[in-house]
């Protein structure tokens, strides 16, 4: 499965100095960035080579959902997997800047090769686009997350942030998350991911755009199909739990009941509640358009006293 393996010929894989070289260079070797590969959407039948798909998640490299996504997308492209070594759920768009990152090869449960990074989902995608594999990608797919990412979850989700990092890197991207109810059946999410991936590759996404996909906990035969949605509103039921550690010092844990949501018509909550797969278009331009119009009315002027300081 050579296509499943990291390309060892990438510029960053070369030895930092010739054999028998002397002292370490004052400038450490750099890995050359590899931006999005082609970026030209067209019918898959017209692609001259298989699409290159980067698969990641926030639940960690051992997640069954990650494996399900990789297996589903191998039907339409060549898949590279790099994901956090441990569960990084709800880390948002965390980028590791104050310590080094280690990336180790890790077999997935089906025996194929993947890579584990001891950082965040964003770190995984960054490493890929900054040259770790020695080439770019046509698509970033993040998931299948263990639990839906609906409405305000967007602001916490490492799954969605990984897709956003793909978008920032100039590559089309989507996130896919699975509702939890009893034993997880990944079949519907696998089909959903394949359909969405195919559509993105064939039709493309604009700059700053990505898709957030949420799948109900249903077998494929009971699902009502796709619904294009907007973000709804989460209702969090978090509580600050205080306990005592073995030395009698209080510690705190954010716990409480699982969140609910407002299933207003047209929202992602409403679609998933009705047994449909929500597809929500997301844009990285977070500007509040209404507030942008109101702000000029505010009294945003430097006070005269500021000039005297
Ligand atoms: Mn997660």
PDB file of N, CA, C and O and ligand atoms in Angstrom, residues 58-59 87-90 145-146 159, ligand 1:
ATOM      1  N   UNK A  58     -10.299  14.580  16.042  1.00  0.00           N
ATOM      2  CA  UNK A  58      -9.862  15.075  17.356  1.00  0.00           C
ATOM      3  C   UNK A  58      -9.999  14.016  18.440  1.00  0.00           C
ATOM      4  O   UNK A  58      -9.593  14.239  19.577  1.00  0.00           O
ATOM      5  N   UNK A  59     -10.579  12.867  18.105  1.00  0.00           N
ATOM      6  CA  UNK A  59     -10.747  11.809  19.108  1.00  0.00           C
ATOM      7  C   UNK A  59      -9.485  10.969  19.286  1.00  0.00           C
ATOM      8  O   UNK A  59      -9.423  10.136  20.192  1.00  0.00           O
ATOM      9  N   UNK A  87      -6.930  11.662  22.823  1.00  0.00           N
ATOM     10  CA  UNK A  87      -8.192  12.352  22.585  1.00  0.00           C
ATOM     11  C   UNK A  87      -8.046  13.858  22.842  1.00  0.00           C
ATOM     12  O   UNK A  87      -7.685  14.279  23.938  1.00  0.00           O
ATOM     13  N   UNK A  88      -8.335  14.645  21.808  1.00  0.00           N
ATOM     14  CA  UNK A  88      -8.193  16.108  21.886  1.00  0.00           C
ATOM     15  C   UNK A  88      -9.538  16.789  21.681  1.00  0.00           C
ATOM     16  O   UNK A  88      -9.596  17.912  21.181  1.00  0.00           O
ATOM     17  N   UNK A  89     -10.615  16.124  22.072  1.00  0.00           N
ATOM     18  CA  UNK A  89     -11.942  16.709  21.879  1.00  0.00           C
ATOM     19  C   UNK A  89     -12.056  18.032  22.627  1.00  0.00           C
ATOM     20  O   UNK A  89     -11.541  18.181  23.741  1.00  0.00           O
ATOM     21  N   UNK A  90     -12.736  18.976  21.995  1.00  0.00           N
ATOM     22  CA  UNK A  90     -13.017  20.297  22.565  1.00  0.00           C
ATOM     23  C   UNK A  90     -11.768  21.143  22.805  1.00  0.00           C
ATOM     24  O   UNK A  90     -11.784  22.064  23.615  1.00  0.00           O
ATOM     25  N   UNK A 145     -16.394  12.220  14.049  1.00  0.00           N
ATOM     26  CA  UNK A 145     -16.335  12.497  15.479  1.00  0.00           C
ATOM     27  C   UNK A 145     -17.350  11.675  16.249  1.00  0.00           C
ATOM     28  O   UNK A 145     -18.466  11.444  15.801  1.00  0.00           O
ATOM     29  N   UNK A 146     -16.939  11.264  17.426  1.00  0.00           N
ATOM     30  CA  UNK A 146     -17.786  10.514  18.345  1.00  0.00           C
ATOM     31  C   UNK A 146     -18.682  11.518  19.070  1.00  0.00           C
ATOM     32  O   UNK A 146     -18.331  12.061  20.105  1.00  0.00           O
ATOM     33  N   UNK A 159     -12.591  18.798  15.941  1.00  0.00           N
ATOM     34  CA  UNK A 159     -12.913  18.185  14.648  1.00  0.00           C
ATOM     35  C   UNK A 159     -13.110  19.258  13.587  1.00  0.00           C
ATOM     36  O   UNK A 159     -12.535  19.198  12.494  1.00  0.00           O
TER      37      UNK A 159
HETATM   38 MN1  LIG B   1     -14.122  14.493  19.533  1.00  0.00          MN
END
